[in-house]
């Protein structure tokens, strides 16, 4: 069975009907599930993607997670399967158009999308995106063509399946750069690193385009676009459209910070900022998104991409959604040009002062953090020795020594925050937890309690290992969790040490 002869054939339990379109990564067909009486979209992945074992492994690992996403603002993926070496995903079809088409309609009419409509679309997308992030999924390919605007008045995010399964970070198994570079975060295109903030950067580019009718960076080659994301100052939206409300411009500037720490750290944070901006600018938010500009009751929109159930909904217009699919750009050509062109690009530090990107912070090295921890440990012990010498008492060394374990854990907390490394929770948590338990024994003098409290130590070890391994391996927000727990444990350690010292005195 070849890719060009799928119409009229069966793929698993689905009957393949007419093609709806094709893009860089897949071809989309209208399909039918006879047992459920449901019309669906069948996205057949490019044939060469199944020739590499890395792709096959990723396909098997990620398929279940992608299909498990259930949210009103995420297009539902029903199934992933393979038949005769054809890898395909089955999705719902949503009746409406894409944001890409909607923006083009406004350009043709020389009109501006209403501010409230923009914010409503973004809030819908952020609702679905935040849910996906909490489930450990990063989209990696957010752009107007992947945001569907339905006749139900909702914005729905599409193509989690392609972005997640085909690779998403930097290269596909065939050596293609995944994602549309106009919307790609600097670290995603240059380093192959993606996290929650990379998705929010891409959504910030979408907002920029809605405000100004164009993406912030464009060029003749993919590499040139990528280097603009990395190096060029952001053109202010008000320079292109003076009518842009100042609160919305502030949202764009934060979302498009070149350093991830300068951006919104979660979808919830960005959504709250949008609501606040709407209130400041006195923008009324519609309860739902308006119908397509070209919509008429006698004919379905030209960009139908919908879920249809029942024989009464069997007819569907051809769609452009698949043609706007993720483009595949050869990363080999990018790699070949990168060394030569990067030498011609001014370093970020030499950019003009008007750059609106948040400058990278001077992060301390691991050696500096460990040295700082050693200095704190040394000074603390010197103070205790001096105090003990003057008082003639060795009470601290008899009862206060567990504080030493807590102090040793402090540099690990700082490294968790600085390096955004959740794995450091294992030594940090075990040292701190043991310090607290031993502190109880030493302070109370009830060492005999260890006979029945020892399971707490086993429980501590198991919980720290289980939490760290499950979150660091499966969570897309491991970096954020490392920072969160690093700050929490630092505050907790400071409080316990102070209380412990007062108890000793």
Tab-separated table of C-alpha atoms in Angstrom:
chain	number	residue	atom	x	y	z
A	1	UNK	CA	0.000	0.000	0.000
A	2	UNK	CA	1.598	3.274	-1.061
A	3	UNK	CA	1.041	6.727	0.270
A	4	UNK	CA	-0.599	7.883	-2.996
A	5	UNK	CA	-3.154	5.063	-3.064
A	6	UNK	CA	-4.622	5.305	0.438
A	7	UNK	CA	-7.999	6.710	-0.622
A	8	UNK	CA	-10.560	3.931	-0.526
A	9	UNK	CA	-8.287	1.681	1.542
A	10	UNK	CA	-8.478	0.716	5.205
A	11	UNK	CA	-5.989	1.713	7.866
A	12	UNK	CA	-6.763	-0.472	10.842
A	13	UNK	CA	-10.398	0.076	11.752
A	14	UNK	CA	-10.649	3.301	9.735
A	15	UNK	CA	-11.829	3.705	6.163
A	16	UNK	CA	-9.682	6.246	4.308
A	17	UNK	CA	-11.731	8.661	2.216
A	18	UNK	CA	-10.533	11.619	0.149
A	19	UNK	CA	-7.320	13.541	0.904
A	20	UNK	CA	-7.783	16.894	2.611
A	21	UNK	CA	-4.283	18.261	2.126
A	22	UNK	CA	-0.610	17.705	2.833
A	23	UNK	CA	2.238	19.432	4.584
A	24	UNK	CA	5.898	18.991	5.340
A	25	UNK	CA	5.410	16.172	7.846
A	26	UNK	CA	2.180	14.446	6.881
A	27	UNK	CA	-0.753	14.038	4.548
A	28	UNK	CA	-4.265	14.352	5.959
A	29	UNK	CA	-7.273	12.324	4.830
A	30	UNK	CA	-10.879	12.364	5.802
A	31	UNK	CA	-11.652	9.002	7.364
A	32	UNK	CA	-14.595	7.086	8.747
A	33	UNK	CA	-14.940	4.758	11.734
A	34	UNK	CA	-17.925	2.509	10.827
A	35	UNK	CA	-18.415	1.011	14.302
A	36	UNK	CA	-18.670	4.445	15.941
A	37	UNK	CA	-20.275	6.124	12.916
A	38	UNK	CA	-17.684	8.875	13.226
A	39	UNK	CA	-15.874	10.919	10.608
A	40	UNK	CA	-12.307	11.716	11.577
A	41	UNK	CA	-9.078	13.193	10.254
A	42	UNK	CA	-6.316	10.683	9.539
A	43	UNK	CA	-2.860	12.222	9.468
A	44	UNK	CA	-0.400	9.865	7.742
A	45	UNK	CA	3.186	10.646	8.674
A	46	UNK	CA	5.886	11.023	6.071
A	47	UNK	CA	7.215	7.602	5.014
A	48	UNK	CA	10.898	8.251	5.748
A	49	UNK	CA	10.096	9.001	9.403
A	50	UNK	CA	9.448	5.308	9.993
A	51	UNK	CA	12.852	4.208	8.714
A	52	UNK	CA	14.804	5.195	11.809
A	53	UNK	CA	14.746	3.275	15.079
A	54	UNK	CA	14.873	6.516	17.072
A	55	UNK	CA	11.580	7.576	15.556
A	56	UNK	CA	9.993	4.189	16.229
A	57	UNK	CA	11.054	4.333	19.860
A	58	UNK	CA	9.730	7.868	20.275
A	59	UNK	CA	6.504	6.944	18.524
A	60	UNK	CA	5.809	4.090	20.934
A	61	UNK	CA	6.785	6.080	24.022
A	62	UNK	CA	4.836	9.247	23.263
A	63	UNK	CA	1.739	7.950	21.479
A	64	UNK	CA	-0.098	6.977	24.639
A	65	UNK	CA	0.680	10.265	26.384
A	66	UNK	CA	-0.511	12.348	23.429
A	67	UNK	CA	-3.729	10.366	23.071
A	68	UNK	CA	-4.394	10.740	26.807
A	69	UNK	CA	-4.768	14.528	26.589
A	70	UNK	CA	-8.405	15.470	27.206
A	71	UNK	CA	-9.211	19.157	27.091
A	72	UNK	CA	-11.752	21.339	25.316
A	73	UNK	CA	-8.986	23.567	23.916
A	74	UNK	CA	-6.796	20.746	22.576
A	75	UNK	CA	-7.763	18.844	19.457
A	76	UNK	CA	-8.517	15.274	20.490
A	77	UNK	CA	-6.214	12.552	19.221
A	78	UNK	CA	-8.142	9.296	19.147
A	79	UNK	CA	-5.569	6.807	17.994
A	80	UNK	CA	-1.999	6.133	16.880
A	81	UNK	CA	-1.155	3.049	14.906
A	82	UNK	CA	0.997	1.520	12.200
A	83	UNK	CA	-0.065	-0.690	9.317
A	84	UNK	CA	2.131	-1.874	6.463
A	85	UNK	CA	4.874	0.495	7.675
A	86	UNK	CA	2.447	3.414	7.474
A	87	UNK	CA	2.399	5.434	10.699
A	88	UNK	CA	-0.753	7.420	11.227
A	89	UNK	CA	-2.657	9.332	13.866
A	90	UNK	CA	-6.423	9.742	14.026
A	91	UNK	CA	-7.843	13.052	15.223
A	92	UNK	CA	-11.140	14.809	15.557
A	93	UNK	CA	-12.248	17.227	12.838
A	94	UNK	CA	-13.244	20.660	14.055
A	95	UNK	CA	-15.578	22.746	11.945
A	96	UNK	CA	-14.081	26.211	11.535
A	97	UNK	CA	-10.929	27.850	10.265
A	98	UNK	CA	-7.392	28.411	11.497
A	99	UNK	CA	-5.983	31.553	13.075
A	100	UNK	CA	-3.625	31.672	10.091
A	101	UNK	CA	-6.579	31.974	7.723
A	102	UNK	CA	-8.399	34.420	10.005
A	103	UNK	CA	-5.388	36.741	10.110
A	104	UNK	CA	-5.051	36.553	6.327
A	105	UNK	CA	-8.717	37.525	5.994
A	106	UNK	CA	-8.096	40.604	8.134
A	107	UNK	CA	-5.038	41.505	6.044
A	108	UNK	CA	-7.001	41.219	2.795
A	109	UNK	CA	-9.739	43.443	4.220
A	110	UNK	CA	-7.125	45.835	5.658
A	111	UNK	CA	-8.773	45.479	9.047
A	112	UNK	CA	-7.459	44.872	12.552
A	113	UNK	CA	-8.586	41.936	14.645
A	114	UNK	CA	-10.350	43.359	17.725
A	115	UNK	CA	-8.166	43.450	20.838
A	116	UNK	CA	-10.730	41.528	22.852
A	117	UNK	CA	-10.884	38.808	20.208
A	118	UNK	CA	-7.101	38.420	20.352
A	119	UNK	CA	-7.070	38.045	24.113
A	120	UNK	CA	-10.003	35.608	24.042
A	121	UNK	CA	-8.124	33.398	21.560
A	122	UNK	CA	-4.948	33.490	23.641
A	123	UNK	CA	-6.800	32.700	26.866
A	124	UNK	CA	-8.395	29.654	25.233
A	125	UNK	CA	-5.033	28.463	23.928
A	126	UNK	CA	-3.366	29.076	27.294
A	127	UNK	CA	-6.088	27.095	29.032
A	128	UNK	CA	-5.324	24.046	26.902
A	129	UNK	CA	-1.584	24.646	26.900
A	130	UNK	CA	-1.399	24.914	30.692
A	131	UNK	CA	-3.257	21.625	31.013
A	132	UNK	CA	-0.842	19.947	28.596
A	133	UNK	CA	2.171	21.369	30.429
A	134	UNK	CA	0.828	20.024	33.707
A	135	UNK	CA	0.577	16.628	32.022
A	136	UNK	CA	4.233	16.853	31.040
A	137	UNK	CA	3.692	17.687	27.364
A	138	UNK	CA	5.476	20.449	25.441
A	139	UNK	CA	3.932	21.468	22.106
A	140	UNK	CA	7.070	22.874	20.403
A	141	UNK	CA	5.270	24.072	17.273
A	142	UNK	CA	2.772	26.761	18.269
A	143	UNK	CA	1.842	28.978	15.329
A	144	UNK	CA	-1.364	30.417	13.823
A	145	UNK	CA	-1.792	27.400	11.518
A	146	UNK	CA	-1.998	25.133	14.580
A	147	UNK	CA	-4.646	27.217	16.356
A	148	UNK	CA	-8.136	26.290	15.172
A	149	UNK	CA	-11.098	28.630	15.584
A	150	UNK	CA	-14.276	26.584	15.712
A	151	UNK	CA	-17.893	27.406	14.987
A	152	UNK	CA	-18.532	26.723	18.673
A	153	UNK	CA	-16.616	29.894	19.471
A	154	UNK	CA	-13.484	28.232	20.844
A	155	UNK	CA	-9.796	28.326	20.025
A	156	UNK	CA	-8.354	24.811	19.916
A	157	UNK	CA	-4.670	23.910	19.810
A	158	UNK	CA	-3.726	21.267	17.246
A	159	UNK	CA	-0.739	19.094	16.336
A	160	UNK	CA	0.513	17.965	19.714
A	161	UNK	CA	0.906	14.588	18.027
A	162	UNK	CA	3.271	15.695	15.278
A	163	UNK	CA	5.316	18.024	17.476
A	164	UNK	CA	5.740	15.505	20.287
A	165	UNK	CA	6.126	12.252	18.396
A	166	UNK	CA	8.241	13.338	15.456
A	167	UNK	CA	10.817	14.875	17.735
A	168	UNK	CA	10.135	18.454	18.527
A	169	UNK	CA	13.399	19.366	20.187
A	170	UNK	CA	15.581	20.100	17.201
A	171	UNK	CA	15.997	17.366	14.598
A	172	UNK	CA	13.610	14.839	13.221
A	173	UNK	CA	14.990	11.401	12.530
A	174	UNK	CA	15.484	12.348	8.891
A	175	UNK	CA	17.611	15.384	9.726
A	176	UNK	CA	14.878	17.992	9.395
A	177	UNK	CA	14.443	20.964	11.662
A	178	UNK	CA	10.998	20.715	13.210
A	179	UNK	CA	8.856	23.774	13.677
A	180	UNK	CA	8.310	27.038	11.878
A	181	UNK	CA	11.297	29.248	12.620
A	182	UNK	CA	9.285	32.476	12.588
A	183	UNK	CA	7.658	31.305	15.831
A	184	UNK	CA	10.488	29.299	17.380
A	185	UNK	CA	12.188	30.295	20.632
A	186	UNK	CA	15.946	31.006	20.420
A	187	UNK	CA	16.957	28.051	22.598
A	188	UNK	CA	14.707	25.715	20.630
A	189	UNK	CA	16.224	26.549	17.270
A	190	UNK	CA	19.829	27.019	18.339
A	191	UNK	CA	20.295	24.472	21.129
A	192	UNK	CA	17.448	22.007	20.584
A	193	UNK	CA	16.103	22.728	24.088
A	194	UNK	CA	12.378	23.216	24.735
A	195	UNK	CA	10.353	23.746	27.878
A	196	UNK	CA	7.176	25.496	29.016
A	197	UNK	CA	8.700	28.914	28.392
A	198	UNK	CA	9.616	27.980	24.819
A	199	UNK	CA	5.927	27.353	24.087
A	200	UNK	CA	5.015	30.679	25.706
A	201	UNK	CA	7.626	32.436	23.549
A	202	UNK	CA	5.983	30.989	20.442
A	203	UNK	CA	2.585	32.130	21.673
A	204	UNK	CA	4.087	35.573	22.250
A	205	UNK	CA	5.122	35.631	18.582
A	206	UNK	CA	1.527	34.757	17.661
A	207	UNK	CA	0.301	37.713	19.754
A	208	UNK	CA	2.898	39.958	18.103
A	209	UNK	CA	1.587	38.939	14.679
A	210	UNK	CA	-2.017	39.539	15.715
A	211	UNK	CA	-1.080	43.038	16.914
A	212	UNK	CA	1.117	44.044	13.957
A	213	UNK	CA	0.018	41.716	11.102
A	214	UNK	CA	3.515	40.229	10.829
A	215	UNK	CA	5.933	38.135	12.894
A	216	UNK	CA	8.751	40.071	14.567
A	217	UNK	CA	11.552	38.381	12.623
A	218	UNK	CA	11.694	37.371	8.982
A	219	UNK	CA	14.477	36.762	6.478
A	220	UNK	CA	15.287	34.937	3.261
A	221	UNK	CA	16.803	31.831	4.866
A	222	UNK	CA	15.889	29.712	7.904
A	223	UNK	CA	19.284	30.331	9.474
A	224	UNK	CA	18.927	34.091	9.153
A	225	UNK	CA	15.533	33.947	10.869
A	226	UNK	CA	16.978	31.833	13.671
A	227	UNK	CA	19.881	34.216	14.242
A	228	UNK	CA	17.488	37.156	14.399
A	229	UNK	CA	15.572	35.416	17.185
A	230	UNK	CA	18.869	34.883	18.996
A	231	UNK	CA	20.570	38.244	18.435
A	232	UNK	CA	18.308	40.999	17.122
A	233	UNK	CA	16.469	43.446	19.375
A	234	UNK	CA	12.711	43.056	19.246
A	235	UNK	CA	10.974	45.675	17.071
A	236	UNK	CA	8.388	47.349	19.288
A	237	UNK	CA	4.804	46.544	18.256
A	238	UNK	CA	3.868	50.228	18.576
A	239	UNK	CA	6.476	51.080	15.929
A	240	UNK	CA	4.482	49.002	13.443
A	241	UNK	CA	1.019	49.738	14.829
A	242	UNK	CA	0.777	52.864	17.021
A	243	UNK	CA	-2.715	51.803	18.132
A	244	UNK	CA	-1.426	48.807	20.108
A	245	UNK	CA	-2.409	49.299	23.775
A	246	UNK	CA	0.601	49.706	26.064
A	247	UNK	CA	-0.476	46.864	28.418
A	248	UNK	CA	-0.542	44.417	25.485
A	249	UNK	CA	2.866	45.597	24.319
A	250	UNK	CA	4.241	44.851	27.784
A	251	UNK	CA	2.873	41.306	27.486
A	252	UNK	CA	4.706	40.859	24.174
A	253	UNK	CA	7.995	42.205	25.522
A	254	UNK	CA	7.937	39.814	28.462
A	255	UNK	CA	6.847	36.792	26.413
A	256	UNK	CA	9.606	37.398	23.842
A	257	UNK	CA	12.502	37.889	26.242
A	258	UNK	CA	15.511	36.099	24.793
A	259	UNK	CA	16.439	34.548	28.145
A	260	UNK	CA	13.878	32.069	29.459
A	261	UNK	CA	14.040	33.381	33.019
A	262	UNK	CA	12.816	36.758	31.765
A	263	UNK	CA	9.629	35.320	30.239
A	264	UNK	CA	6.378	34.154	31.742
A	265	UNK	CA	7.164	31.012	33.697
A	266	UNK	CA	3.779	29.325	33.232
A	267	UNK	CA	0.644	29.535	31.133
A	268	UNK	CA	-1.305	30.565	34.218
A	269	UNK	CA	1.008	33.531	34.793
A	270	UNK	CA	0.645	34.670	31.181
A	271	UNK	CA	-3.151	34.269	31.268
A	272	UNK	CA	-3.421	36.370	34.436
A	273	UNK	CA	-1.196	39.022	32.864
A	274	UNK	CA	-3.469	39.130	29.792
A	275	UNK	CA	-6.566	39.575	31.950
A	276	UNK	CA	-4.861	42.360	33.884
A	277	UNK	CA	-3.771	44.031	30.634
A	278	UNK	CA	-7.334	43.856	29.305
A	279	UNK	CA	-8.623	45.538	32.454
A	280	UNK	CA	-5.949	48.259	32.312
A	281	UNK	CA	-6.691	48.997	28.655
A	282	UNK	CA	-10.473	48.806	29.228
A	283	UNK	CA	-10.767	46.013	26.665
A	284	UNK	CA	-14.005	44.064	26.834
A	285	UNK	CA	-13.452	40.332	26.464
A	286	UNK	CA	-16.034	38.431	24.396
A	287	UNK	CA	-17.428	35.257	25.918
A	288	UNK	CA	-16.574	33.355	22.730
A	289	UNK	CA	-14.701	33.810	19.482
A	290	UNK	CA	-16.600	35.215	16.511
A	291	UNK	CA	-17.401	33.187	13.402
A	292	UNK	CA	-15.032	33.320	10.409
A	293	UNK	CA	-15.262	36.524	8.382
A	294	UNK	CA	-16.231	34.497	5.304
A	295	UNK	CA	-18.705	32.225	7.077
A	296	UNK	CA	-22.180	31.755	5.647
A	297	UNK	CA	-24.937	29.430	6.794
A	298	UNK	CA	-25.274	27.869	3.379
A	299	UNK	CA	-21.715	26.679	3.133
A	300	UNK	CA	-19.145	25.351	5.550
A	301	UNK	CA	-16.031	27.488	6.003
A	302	UNK	CA	-13.290	26.746	3.538
A	303	UNK	CA	-11.006	25.630	6.340
A	304	UNK	CA	-13.194	23.016	8.020
A	305	UNK	CA	-11.093	20.824	10.269
A	306	UNK	CA	-13.720	19.127	12.348
A	307	UNK	CA	-15.148	16.286	14.354
A	308	UNK	CA	-18.240	14.952	12.687
A	309	UNK	CA	-20.332	12.117	14.062
A	310	UNK	CA	-23.349	10.680	12.294
A	311	UNK	CA	-24.269	10.166	8.675
A	312	UNK	CA	-25.878	13.598	8.425
A	313	UNK	CA	-22.397	15.152	8.612
A	314	UNK	CA	-20.726	13.117	5.927
A	315	UNK	CA	-19.848	16.003	3.582
A	316	UNK	CA	-16.822	18.136	4.271
A	317	UNK	CA	-15.183	20.858	2.235
A	318	UNK	CA	-11.519	20.567	1.308
A	319	UNK	CA	-9.294	22.063	3.946
A	320	UNK	CA	-6.056	24.022	4.041
A	321	UNK	CA	-5.166	22.940	7.537
A	322	UNK	CA	-2.907	20.112	6.416
A	323	UNK	CA	-1.119	22.341	3.946
A	324	UNK	CA	-0.190	24.617	6.828
A	325	UNK	CA	1.309	21.671	8.686
A	326	UNK	CA	4.740	21.810	10.245
A	327	UNK	CA	7.264	22.554	7.570
A	328	UNK	CA	10.362	20.416	7.282
A	329	UNK	CA	13.492	22.462	6.742
A	330	UNK	CA	16.775	20.738	6.114
A	331	UNK	CA	18.944	21.095	9.174
A	332	UNK	CA	21.959	19.914	7.204
A	333	UNK	CA	21.990	23.175	5.245
A	334	UNK	CA	21.518	25.144	8.443
A	335	UNK	CA	24.405	23.348	10.118
A	336	UNK	CA	26.610	23.970	7.086
A	337	UNK	CA	25.949	27.709	7.152
A	338	UNK	CA	25.889	28.244	10.906
A	339	UNK	CA	29.624	28.483	11.579
A	340	UNK	CA	30.208	30.903	8.722
A	341	UNK	CA	27.260	33.174	9.392
A	342	UNK	CA	27.581	33.265	13.172
A	343	UNK	CA	31.035	34.812	12.759
A	344	UNK	CA	29.422	37.639	10.790
A	345	UNK	CA	26.700	38.249	13.371
A	346	UNK	CA	27.362	40.722	16.189
A	347	UNK	CA	27.457	39.096	19.606
A	348	UNK	CA	24.431	39.637	21.776
A	349	UNK	CA	26.538	41.752	24.131
A	350	UNK	CA	27.276	44.194	21.279
A	351	UNK	CA	23.655	44.787	20.294
A	352	UNK	CA	22.313	48.347	20.412
A	353	UNK	CA	21.086	49.546	23.772
A	354	UNK	CA	17.471	49.694	22.643
A	355	UNK	CA	17.121	45.927	22.680
A	356	UNK	CA	14.012	44.990	24.622
A	357	UNK	CA	15.201	41.503	25.456
A	358	UNK	CA	15.949	40.722	29.068
A	359	UNK	CA	19.746	40.448	29.384
A	360	UNK	CA	21.077	37.167	30.725
A	361	UNK	CA	21.914	37.189	34.380
A	362	UNK	CA	25.450	36.542	35.544
A	363	UNK	CA	24.868	33.097	36.946
A	364	UNK	CA	27.430	31.949	39.505
A	365	UNK	CA	29.412	28.861	38.608
A	366	UNK	CA	29.107	25.562	40.423
A	367	UNK	CA	32.520	26.160	41.960
A	368	UNK	CA	31.445	29.561	43.321
A	369	UNK	CA	28.304	28.094	44.863
A	370	UNK	CA	30.197	25.223	46.483
A	371	UNK	CA	32.876	27.627	47.699
A	372	UNK	CA	30.203	29.900	49.169
A	373	UNK	CA	28.676	26.917	50.960
A	374	UNK	CA	32.076	25.902	52.316
A	375	UNK	CA	32.719	29.449	53.549
A	376	UNK	CA	29.342	29.571	55.309
A	377	UNK	CA	30.032	26.170	56.877
A	378	UNK	CA	33.510	27.252	58.022
A	379	UNK	CA	32.376	30.608	59.444
A	380	UNK	CA	29.472	28.998	61.269
A	381	UNK	CA	31.782	26.468	62.912
A	382	UNK	CA	34.312	29.153	63.821
A	383	UNK	CA	31.581	31.173	65.538
A	384	UNK	CA	30.449	28.107	67.470
A	385	UNK	CA	34.022	27.307	68.520
A	386	UNK	CA	34.549	30.898	69.676
A	387	UNK	CA	31.270	30.883	71.598
A	388	UNK	CA	32.052	27.512	73.171
A	389	UNK	CA	35.522	28.699	74.180
A	390	UNK	CA	34.205	31.821	75.870
A	391	UNK	CA	31.396	30.008	77.657
A	392	UNK	CA	33.478	26.986	78.552
A	393	UNK	CA	30.694	24.744	77.293
A	394	UNK	CA	30.672	22.199	74.506
A	395	UNK	CA	26.876	22.046	74.349
A	396	UNK	CA	26.762	22.612	70.590
A	397	UNK	CA	29.012	19.696	69.747
A	398	UNK	CA	26.960	17.492	72.066
A	399	UNK	CA	23.507	18.527	70.850
A	400	UNK	CA	23.759	20.910	67.929
A	401	UNK	CA	25.828	18.903	65.463
A	402	UNK	CA	22.793	17.909	63.285
A	403	UNK	CA	22.710	21.531	62.104
A	404	UNK	CA	25.919	20.703	60.253
A	405	UNK	CA	23.995	18.307	58.002
A	406	UNK	CA	21.433	21.000	57.219
A	407	UNK	CA	24.213	23.461	56.364
A	408	UNK	CA	25.828	20.942	54.018
A	409	UNK	CA	22.465	20.676	52.214
A	410	UNK	CA	22.306	24.458	51.600
A	411	UNK	CA	24.747	24.505	48.617
A	412	UNK	CA	22.674	21.776	46.982
A	413	UNK	CA	19.553	23.946	47.376
A	414	UNK	CA	21.408	26.830	45.725
A	415	UNK	CA	22.573	24.584	42.891
A	416	UNK	CA	18.996	23.357	42.355
A	417	UNK	CA	17.886	26.966	41.883
A	418	UNK	CA	20.844	28.090	39.808
A	419	UNK	CA	21.121	25.044	37.551
A	420	UNK	CA	17.417	24.195	37.474
A	421	UNK	CA	18.425	20.583	38.146
A	422	UNK	CA	15.811	18.546	39.984
A	423	UNK	CA	18.170	15.574	40.405
A	424	UNK	CA	20.013	17.544	43.092
A	425	UNK	CA	16.926	17.125	45.262
A	426	UNK	CA	18.168	13.609	46.098
A	427	UNK	CA	21.339	14.598	48.024
A	428	UNK	CA	19.782	17.841	49.259
A	429	UNK	CA	16.589	16.217	50.517
A	430	UNK	CA	18.353	13.285	52.158
A	431	UNK	CA	20.895	15.494	53.948
A	432	UNK	CA	18.258	17.921	55.138
A	433	UNK	CA	15.805	15.218	56.186
A	434	UNK	CA	18.465	13.304	58.107
A	435	UNK	CA	19.536	16.524	59.793
A	436	UNK	CA	15.987	17.175	60.989
A	437	UNK	CA	15.508	13.624	62.321
A	438	UNK	CA	18.890	13.519	64.054
A	439	UNK	CA	18.237	16.993	65.411
A	440	UNK	CA	15.150	15.686	67.165
A	441	UNK	CA	17.122	12.858	68.773
A	442	UNK	CA	20.016	15.100	69.820
A	443	UNK	CA	17.852	17.939	71.119
A	444	UNK	CA	15.437	15.738	73.050
A	445	UNK	CA	17.998	13.186	74.166
A	446	UNK	CA	15.473	10.457	73.319
A	447	UNK	CA	17.729	8.277	71.207
A	448	UNK	CA	15.652	5.280	72.217
A	449	UNK	CA	12.856	6.640	69.999
A	450	UNK	CA	14.894	5.491	67.023
A	451	UNK	CA	13.606	1.970	67.753
A	452	UNK	CA	10.177	2.910	66.376
A	453	UNK	CA	11.004	6.035	64.330
A	454	UNK	CA	13.559	4.390	62.026
A	455	UNK	CA	10.882	3.700	59.351
A	456	UNK	CA	10.723	7.483	58.879
A	457	UNK	CA	14.264	7.396	57.526
A	458	UNK	CA	13.374	4.646	55.070
A	459	UNK	CA	10.222	6.561	54.109
A	460	UNK	CA	12.268	9.738	53.576
A	461	UNK	CA	14.677	7.967	51.236
A	462	UNK	CA	11.880	6.321	49.235
A	463	UNK	CA	9.822	9.513	48.880
A	464	UNK	CA	12.786	11.643	47.794
A	465	UNK	CA	13.900	9.052	45.237
A	466	UNK	CA	10.379	8.432	43.911
A	467	UNK	CA	9.480	12.109	43.596
A	468	UNK	CA	12.758	13.121	41.954
A	469	UNK	CA	12.874	10.269	39.465
A	470	UNK	CA	9.231	10.568	38.367
A	471	UNK	CA	9.322	14.357	38.046
A	472	UNK	CA	12.781	14.714	36.515
A	473	UNK	CA	12.169	12.030	33.890
A	474	UNK	CA	8.528	12.603	32.940
A	475	UNK	CA	7.743	16.236	33.741
A	476	UNK	CA	8.214	19.044	31.250
A	477	UNK	CA	8.508	21.406	34.204
A	478	UNK	CA	11.440	19.754	35.995
A	479	UNK	CA	13.422	22.992	35.862
A	480	UNK	CA	10.576	24.986	37.418
A	481	UNK	CA	10.133	22.326	40.109
A	482	UNK	CA	13.851	22.485	40.920
A	483	UNK	CA	13.657	26.241	41.452
A	484	UNK	CA	10.431	25.926	43.449
A	485	UNK	CA	11.754	23.240	45.789
A	486	UNK	CA	15.142	24.911	46.094
A	487	UNK	CA	13.531	28.108	47.400
A	488	UNK	CA	11.105	26.232	49.640
A	489	UNK	CA	13.794	24.096	51.249
A	490	UNK	CA	16.106	27.085	51.713
A	491	UNK	CA	13.408	28.940	53.636
A	492	UNK	CA	12.515	25.828	55.599
A	493	UNK	CA	16.164	25.151	56.476
A	494	UNK	CA	16.693	28.727	57.651
A	495	UNK	CA	13.597	28.554	59.850
A	496	UNK	CA	14.473	25.184	61.379
A	497	UNK	CA	18.092	26.185	62.069
A	498	UNK	CA	16.973	29.390	63.818
A	499	UNK	CA	14.378	27.541	65.911
A	500	UNK	CA	16.925	24.827	66.712
A	501	UNK	CA	19.504	27.364	67.910
A	502	UNK	CA	16.946	29.125	70.102
A	503	UNK	CA	15.974	25.756	71.573
A	504	UNK	CA	19.608	25.018	72.393
A	505	UNK	CA	20.122	28.400	74.018
